[in-house]
CSV table of C-alpha atoms in Angstrom, one decimal:
chain,number,residue,atom,x,y,z
A,99,MET,CA,0.0,0.0,0.0
A,100,SER,CA,1.1,3.5,-0.7
A,101,LEU,CA,-0.1,7.0,0.4
A,102,LYS,CA,-1.9,8.8,-2.4
A,103,GLU,CA,-3.3,12.4,-2.5
A,104,ILE,CA,-6.9,12.5,-3.8
A,105,LYS,CA,-8.6,15.7,-4.9
A,106,PHE,CA,-12.3,15.8,-4.1
A,107,SER,CA,-15.3,18.1,-3.7
A,108,LYS,CA,-17.8,17.8,-0.8
A,109,MET,CA,-21.3,18.6,-2.1
A,110,HIS,CA,-24.9,18.2,-1.0
A,111,GLY,CA,-28.4,18.1,-2.5
A,112,LEU,CA,-30.9,19.1,0.3
A,113,GLY,CA,-28.5,17.8,2.9
A,114,ASN,CA,-27.9,14.5,1.2
A,115,ASP,CA,-24.1,14.8,1.1
A,116,TYR,CA,-21.5,13.3,-1.2
A,117,ILE,CA,-17.8,13.2,-1.9
A,118,VAL,CA,-17.3,13.7,-5.6
A,119,ILE,CA,-14.1,12.4,-7.3
A,120,ASP,CA,-13.1,13.2,-10.9
A,121,GLU,CA,-11.7,10.1,-12.7
A,122,THR,CA,-12.1,11.5,-16.2
A,123,GLU,CA,-8.4,11.7,-16.7
A,124,GLU,CA,-7.3,8.7,-14.7
A,125,GLU,CA,-8.6,6.1,-12.3
A,126,LEU,CA,-7.6,7.4,-8.9
A,127,ILE,CA,-9.0,4.6,-6.8
A,128,PRO,CA,-8.7,1.1,-8.2
A,129,GLU,CA,-11.9,-0.7,-9.0
A,130,ASP,CA,-11.4,-3.4,-6.4
A,131,LYS,CA,-10.7,-0.8,-3.8
A,132,LYS,CA,-13.7,1.5,-4.4
A,133,PRO,CA,-16.1,-0.1,-1.9
A,134,GLU,CA,-13.5,-0.2,0.9
A,135,VAL,CA,-12.2,3.3,0.2
A,136,THR,CA,-15.8,4.7,0.0
A,137,ALA,CA,-16.8,3.2,3.3
A,138,GLU,CA,-13.7,4.7,4.9
A,139,LEU,CA,-14.1,8.2,3.4
A,140,CYS,CA,-17.8,8.3,4.4
A,141,ARG,CA,-17.1,7.6,8.1
A,142,ARG,CA,-18.4,10.7,9.9
A,143,GLY,CA,-16.1,11.9,12.7
A,144,PHE,CA,-13.2,9.8,11.4
A,145,SER,CA,-12.9,11.0,7.8
A,146,ILE,CA,-14.6,13.4,5.4
A,147,GLY,CA,-18.1,12.0,6.1
A,148,ALA,CA,-20.9,11.6,3.6
A,149,ASP,CA,-23.8,9.5,2.5
A,150,GLY,CA,-21.8,8.2,-0.5
A,151,VAL,CA,-19.0,8.8,-3.0
A,152,ILE,CA,-19.7,9.8,-6.6
A,153,PHE,CA,-17.2,9.0,-9.3
A,154,VAL,CA,-17.1,11.2,-12.5
A,155,THR,CA,-16.1,8.7,-15.2
A,156,PRO,CA,-15.8,8.8,-19.1
A,157,SER,CA,-18.7,7.2,-20.9
A,158,ALA,CA,-18.5,5.2,-24.2
A,159,SER,CA,-22.1,5.9,-25.1
A,160,GLU,CA,-23.2,9.2,-23.4
A,161,ASP,CA,-21.6,12.6,-22.4
A,162,ILE,CA,-20.4,11.3,-19.0
A,163,TRP,CA,-20.8,8.4,-16.6
A,164,PHE,CA,-22.2,8.8,-13.1
A,165,ARG,CA,-21.2,6.1,-10.6
A,166,ILE,CA,-22.3,6.2,-7.0
A,167,PHE,CA,-21.3,4.1,-4.0
A,168,ASN,CA,-23.3,4.2,-0.7
A,169,SER,CA,-21.6,4.8,2.6
A,170,ASP,CA,-21.5,1.1,3.3
A,171,GLY,CA,-19.4,0.5,0.1
A,172,SER,CA,-22.2,-0.9,-2.0
A,173,GLU,CA,-22.7,0.5,-5.5
A,174,ALA,CA,-26.2,2.0,-6.3
A,175,GLU,CA,-27.9,2.2,-9.7
A,176,MET,CA,-28.9,5.9,-9.4
A,177,CYS,CA,-29.4,8.7,-7.0
A,178,GLY,CA,-31.5,11.8,-7.6
A,179,ASN,CA,-29.7,14.2,-5.3
A,180,GLY,CA,-26.4,12.7,-6.3
A,181,ILE,CA,-26.9,13.2,-10.0
A,182,ARG,CA,-27.7,16.9,-9.4
A,183,CYS,CA,-24.5,17.3,-7.5
A,184,PHE,CA,-22.7,15.4,-10.2
A,185,SER,CA,-24.2,17.6,-12.9
A,186,LYS,CA,-23.2,20.8,-11.2
A,187,PHE,CA,-19.7,19.4,-10.6
A,188,VAL,CA,-19.1,18.5,-14.3
A,189,TYR,CA,-20.3,21.8,-15.6
A,190,ASP,CA,-18.8,24.1,-13.0
A,191,LYS,CA,-15.5,22.3,-13.2
A,192,GLY,CA,-15.5,22.6,-17.0
A,193,ILE,CA,-15.6,18.9,-17.7
A,194,ILE,CA,-18.8,19.3,-19.7
A,195,ASN,CA,-19.6,22.6,-21.4
A,196,LYS,CA,-23.2,22.4,-22.4
A,197,GLU,CA,-26.5,22.9,-20.6
A,198,ASN,CA,-28.2,19.6,-21.6
A,199,ILE,CA,-26.3,16.5,-20.6
A,200,ASP,CA,-26.9,12.8,-21.3
A,201,VAL,CA,-25.6,10.9,-18.2
A,202,GLU,CA,-24.9,7.2,-18.2
A,203,THR,CA,-26.0,5.5,-15.0
A,204,LEU,CA,-26.5,1.9,-13.9
A,205,GLY,CA,-30.2,2.8,-13.9
A,206,GLY,CA,-30.2,3.9,-17.5
A,207,THR,CA,-29.4,7.1,-19.3
A,208,LYS,CA,-30.7,10.2,-17.5
A,209,LYS,CA,-31.1,13.5,-19.4
A,210,VAL,CA,-30.3,16.6,-17.3
A,211,GLU,CA,-31.2,20.2,-18.1
A,212,LEU,CA,-29.1,22.8,-16.3
A,213,THR,CA,-30.1,26.3,-15.3
A,214,ILE,CA,-27.0,28.5,-15.4
A,215,GLU,CA,-26.7,31.8,-13.5
A,216,ASP,CA,-23.4,33.8,-13.5
A,217,GLY,CA,-21.6,30.9,-15.2
A,218,LYS,CA,-22.5,28.4,-12.5
A,219,VAL,CA,-25.3,25.8,-12.2
A,220,ALA,CA,-28.1,27.2,-10.1
A,221,SER,CA,-30.5,24.2,-10.5
A,222,SER,CA,-31.0,21.0,-12.4
A,223,LYS,CA,-34.0,19.3,-14.0
A,224,VAL,CA,-33.5,15.6,-14.4
A,225,ASN,CA,-35.7,13.4,-16.6
A,226,MET,CA,-35.8,10.4,-14.4
A,227,GLY,CA,-37.1,8.2,-17.3
A,228,ASN,CA,-39.7,5.5,-17.2
A,229,ALA,CA,-40.7,3.9,-13.9
A,230,THR,CA,-41.7,0.3,-13.5
A,231,PHE,CA,-44.2,-1.1,-11.1
A,232,LYS,CA,-43.6,-4.7,-12.2
A,233,THR,CA,-42.4,-6.8,-9.2
A,234,SER,CA,-40.1,-8.8,-11.4
A,235,GLU,CA,-38.3,-5.7,-12.5
A,236,ILE,CA,-38.0,-3.9,-9.1
A,237,PRO,CA,-37.1,-6.7,-8.1
A,238,MET,CA,-39.6,-8.0,-5.6
A,239,THR,CA,-40.5,-11.6,-4.7
A,240,SER,CA,-44.2,-11.7,-5.1
A,241,ASP,CA,-47.0,-13.6,-6.8
A,242,LYS,CA,-48.5,-10.2,-7.9
A,243,GLU,CA,-47.5,-8.5,-11.1
A,244,GLU,CA,-47.6,-5.1,-9.4
A,245,PHE,CA,-47.5,-4.4,-5.7
A,246,LEU,CA,-49.6,-1.3,-5.1
A,247,ASP,CA,-51.1,-0.4,-1.8
A,248,ASP,CA,-50.8,-4.0,-0.8
A,249,GLU,CA,-50.0,-5.7,2.5
A,250,LEU,CA,-46.5,-7.1,3.2
A,251,ILE,CA,-45.9,-8.9,6.5
A,252,VAL,CA,-43.1,-6.9,8.2
A,253,ASP,CA,-41.8,-8.1,11.5
A,254,GLY,CA,-44.9,-10.2,12.0
A,255,ASN,CA,-47.4,-7.4,11.2
A,256,PRO,CA,-49.2,-6.4,7.9
A,257,LEU,CA,-47.9,-3.1,6.4
A,258,LYS,CA,-49.5,-1.5,3.4
A,259,MET,CA,-47.0,-0.3,0.8
A,260,SER,CA,-46.3,0.2,-2.9
A,261,ALA,CA,-43.2,-0.9,-4.7
A,262,VAL,CA,-41.7,1.0,-7.7
A,263,SER,CA,-38.4,1.4,-9.5
A,264,VAL,CA,-36.9,4.4,-11.2
A,265,GLY,CA,-33.7,2.7,-11.9
A,266,ASN,CA,-33.3,1.7,-8.2
A,267,PRO,CA,-36.0,0.1,-6.0
A,268,HIS,CA,-38.3,1.9,-3.6
A,269,ALA,CA,-41.0,1.0,-1.0
A,270,VAL,CA,-43.5,3.7,-0.5
A,271,ILE,CA,-45.7,3.7,2.7
A,272,PHE,CA,-48.5,6.3,3.0
A,273,THR,CA,-49.3,7.4,6.6
A,274,ASP,CA,-51.3,10.0,8.4
A,275,ASN,CA,-48.6,10.9,10.9
A,276,LEU,CA,-44.8,10.9,10.2
A,277,ASP,CA,-44.0,11.8,13.8
A,278,ASP,CA,-45.1,8.4,15.0
A,279,VAL,CA,-42.9,6.5,12.4
A,280,PRO,CA,-40.0,4.6,14.1
A,281,LEU,CA,-37.8,5.1,11.0
A,282,ASN,CA,-34.6,3.8,12.6
A,283,GLU,CA,-36.4,0.6,13.6
A,284,MET,CA,-38.6,0.0,10.6
A,285,GLY,CA,-36.2,1.2,7.9
A,286,PRO,CA,-33.5,-1.5,8.2
A,287,ILE,CA,-36.2,-4.2,8.6
A,288,ILE,CA,-38.0,-3.3,5.4
A,289,GLU,CA,-34.7,-2.6,3.5
A,290,ALA,CA,-33.5,-6.2,4.2
A,291,HIS,CA,-36.9,-7.9,3.9
A,292,GLU,CA,-36.8,-11.2,2.1
A,293,ALA,CA,-39.2,-9.9,-0.5
A,294,PHE,CA,-36.5,-7.6,-1.8
A,295,PRO,CA,-33.5,-9.6,-3.1
A,296,GLN,CA,-31.5,-6.5,-3.8
A,297,LYS,CA,-32.7,-4.7,-0.7
A,298,ILE,CA,-34.8,-1.5,-1.1
A,299,ASN,CA,-35.1,2.2,-0.2
A,300,VAL,CA,-37.9,2.9,2.3
A,301,HIS,CA,-40.1,6.0,2.4
A,302,PHE,CA,-42.9,7.1,4.6
A,303,VAL,CA,-45.2,9.7,3.1
A,304,LYS,CA,-47.9,12.1,4.5
A,305,ILE,CA,-50.2,13.6,1.9
A,306,LEU,CA,-50.9,17.3,2.6
A,307,SER,CA,-52.9,17.8,-0.7
A,308,LYS,CA,-52.9,16.3,-4.1
A,309,ASN,CA,-50.0,18.7,-5.0
A,310,GLU,CA,-47.9,18.5,-1.8
A,311,ILE,CA,-46.4,15.8,0.4
A,312,ASP,CA,-44.0,15.4,3.3
A,313,MET,CA,-41.7,12.4,3.3
A,314,ILE,CA,-38.9,10.8,5.3
A,315,THR,CA,-36.4,8.2,4.1
A,316,TRP,CA,-34.3,5.2,5.1
A,317,GLU,CA,-31.9,4.9,2.2
A,318,ARG,CA,-30.6,1.5,1.2
A,319,GLY,CA,-26.9,1.2,2.2
A,320,ALA,CA,-26.9,4.6,3.9
A,321,GLY,CA,-29.6,4.8,6.6
A,322,VAL,CA,-31.6,7.8,7.5
A,323,THR,CA,-30.9,10.7,5.0
A,324,PHE,CA,-32.1,14.3,4.8
A,325,ALA,CA,-33.3,13.7,1.2
A,326,CYS,CA,-33.7,11.2,-1.6
A,327,GLY,CA,-34.3,12.4,-5.1
A,328,THR,CA,-35.2,9.0,-6.6
A,329,GLY,CA,-37.3,8.4,-3.5
A,330,ALA,CA,-39.2,11.7,-3.9
A,331,THR,CA,-39.8,10.7,-7.5
A,332,SER,CA,-41.0,7.2,-6.6
A,333,CYS,CA,-43.4,8.5,-3.9
A,334,VAL,CA,-45.1,10.9,-6.3
A,335,LEU,CA,-45.3,8.2,-9.0
A,336,ALA,CA,-46.9,5.8,-6.6
A,337,GLY,CA,-49.3,8.4,-5.4
A,338,PHE,CA,-50.2,9.4,-8.9
A,339,LYS,CA,-50.7,5.8,-10.0
A,340,LEU,CA,-53.0,5.2,-7.0
A,341,GLY,CA,-55.0,8.4,-7.7
A,342,LYS,CA,-53.8,10.0,-4.5
A,343,LEU,CA,-51.7,12.8,-6.1
A,344,ASP,CA,-51.8,15.0,-9.2
A,345,ASN,CA,-48.9,15.1,-11.7
A,346,ASP,CA,-47.3,18.2,-10.3
A,347,VAL,CA,-46.2,17.8,-6.7
A,348,MET,CA,-44.0,19.7,-4.3
A,349,VAL,CA,-42.1,17.3,-2.0
A,350,HIS,CA,-41.0,18.4,1.4
A,351,LEU,CA,-38.0,16.5,2.7
A,352,PRO,CA,-36.1,17.1,6.0
A,353,GLY,CA,-33.3,18.7,3.9
A,354,GLY,CA,-35.5,20.9,1.6
A,355,ASP,CA,-37.9,20.7,-1.3
A,356,LEU,CA,-38.1,19.0,-4.7
A,357,LYS,CA,-40.5,19.6,-7.6
A,358,ILE,CA,-41.7,16.4,-9.3
A,359,ASN,CA,-43.7,16.4,-12.5
A,360,VAL,CA,-45.2,13.1,-13.7
A,361,TYR,CA,-45.7,12.4,-17.4
A,362,GLU,CA,-47.6,9.6,-19.1
A,363,ASN,CA,-46.4,7.7,-22.2
A,364,SER,CA,-47.5,4.7,-24.1
A,365,GLU,CA,-45.5,2.3,-21.9
A,366,THR,CA,-45.7,3.5,-18.3
A,367,LEU,CA,-45.2,6.7,-16.2
A,368,GLY,CA,-42.1,8.9,-16.1
A,369,ALA,CA,-41.1,11.9,-14.1
A,370,PHE,CA,-39.0,15.1,-14.0
A,371,MET,CA,-37.2,16.0,-10.8
A,372,GLU,CA,-36.0,19.6,-10.2
A,373,GLY,CA,-33.9,21.0,-7.4
A,374,ASP,CA,-30.5,22.5,-6.6
A,375,ALA,CA,-27.2,21.2,-5.4
A,376,VAL,CA,-24.5,23.0,-3.4
A,377,LEU,CA,-20.7,22.8,-3.4
A,378,VAL,CA,-19.6,22.8,0.3
A,379,PHE,CA,-15.8,22.8,-0.3
A,380,ASP,CA,-13.0,21.4,-2.4
A,381,GLY,CA,-10.2,19.5,-0.7
A,382,ILE,CA,-7.4,17.0,-0.8
A,383,ILE,CA,-7.1,13.9,1.3
A,384,LYS,CA,-4.2,11.4,1.7
A,385,ILE,CA,-5.3,7.8,1.7
A,386,ASN,CA,-3.5,4.4,1.7
A,387,ILE,CA,-4.3,2.5,-1.5
């Protein structure tokens, strides 16, 4: 092992914070070391601290490739708050010099429209693409083709939820009172439920009106987070599918607000997500690799 200096940026989207590392010129952290290094860098109080690490990587098919690892070292398919941080990073750092970006992710290509003010990205609108409610594609082990407002036995008790994927899997639970939700207890139980072979993100949602919701999140591989962009998208999609919400919804998360707009196409539902991202600081860290 040798000591290596790594340049990084610390960023957040609604308090969902990430370490962003530019690997467009060279691979700074070897592929087999990425999970281990990510887990170490994300340790709050002992290192930089974050919900995950984002790698900016060249793409063979799109403008740029977005890779994200959770704080436990597992690689995720997509992240809504993360991709907004990523998009601001690649534009503000001059890696990409256009306002409409096609981003490769493990959850499919995402189209990002940037709003520029004074030469910097002020906000991003992301086409999150098509959602799927099919249990086989989420994936979810179930004899039902779709799992919408259905009961799942959780810790011995029935719990009504809906399952949806927007490139990564989400469980959406509507409730009348978020204050009574034991998120630290229920989150990990649902995340690792046997019905979800690849685990799942968990969201509890209170509907304020057909155009406004509150939500809290237990994020797969990260735990309680201030915000989850793919989660906000999934909650609105599930609510729209069930007739509980309209297609334009303001989502209030502990870290701030996101605008979600649902659109219908011939195949399924899709959605746009709009919000900002913030550069906290740039830095250099020495790590053993």
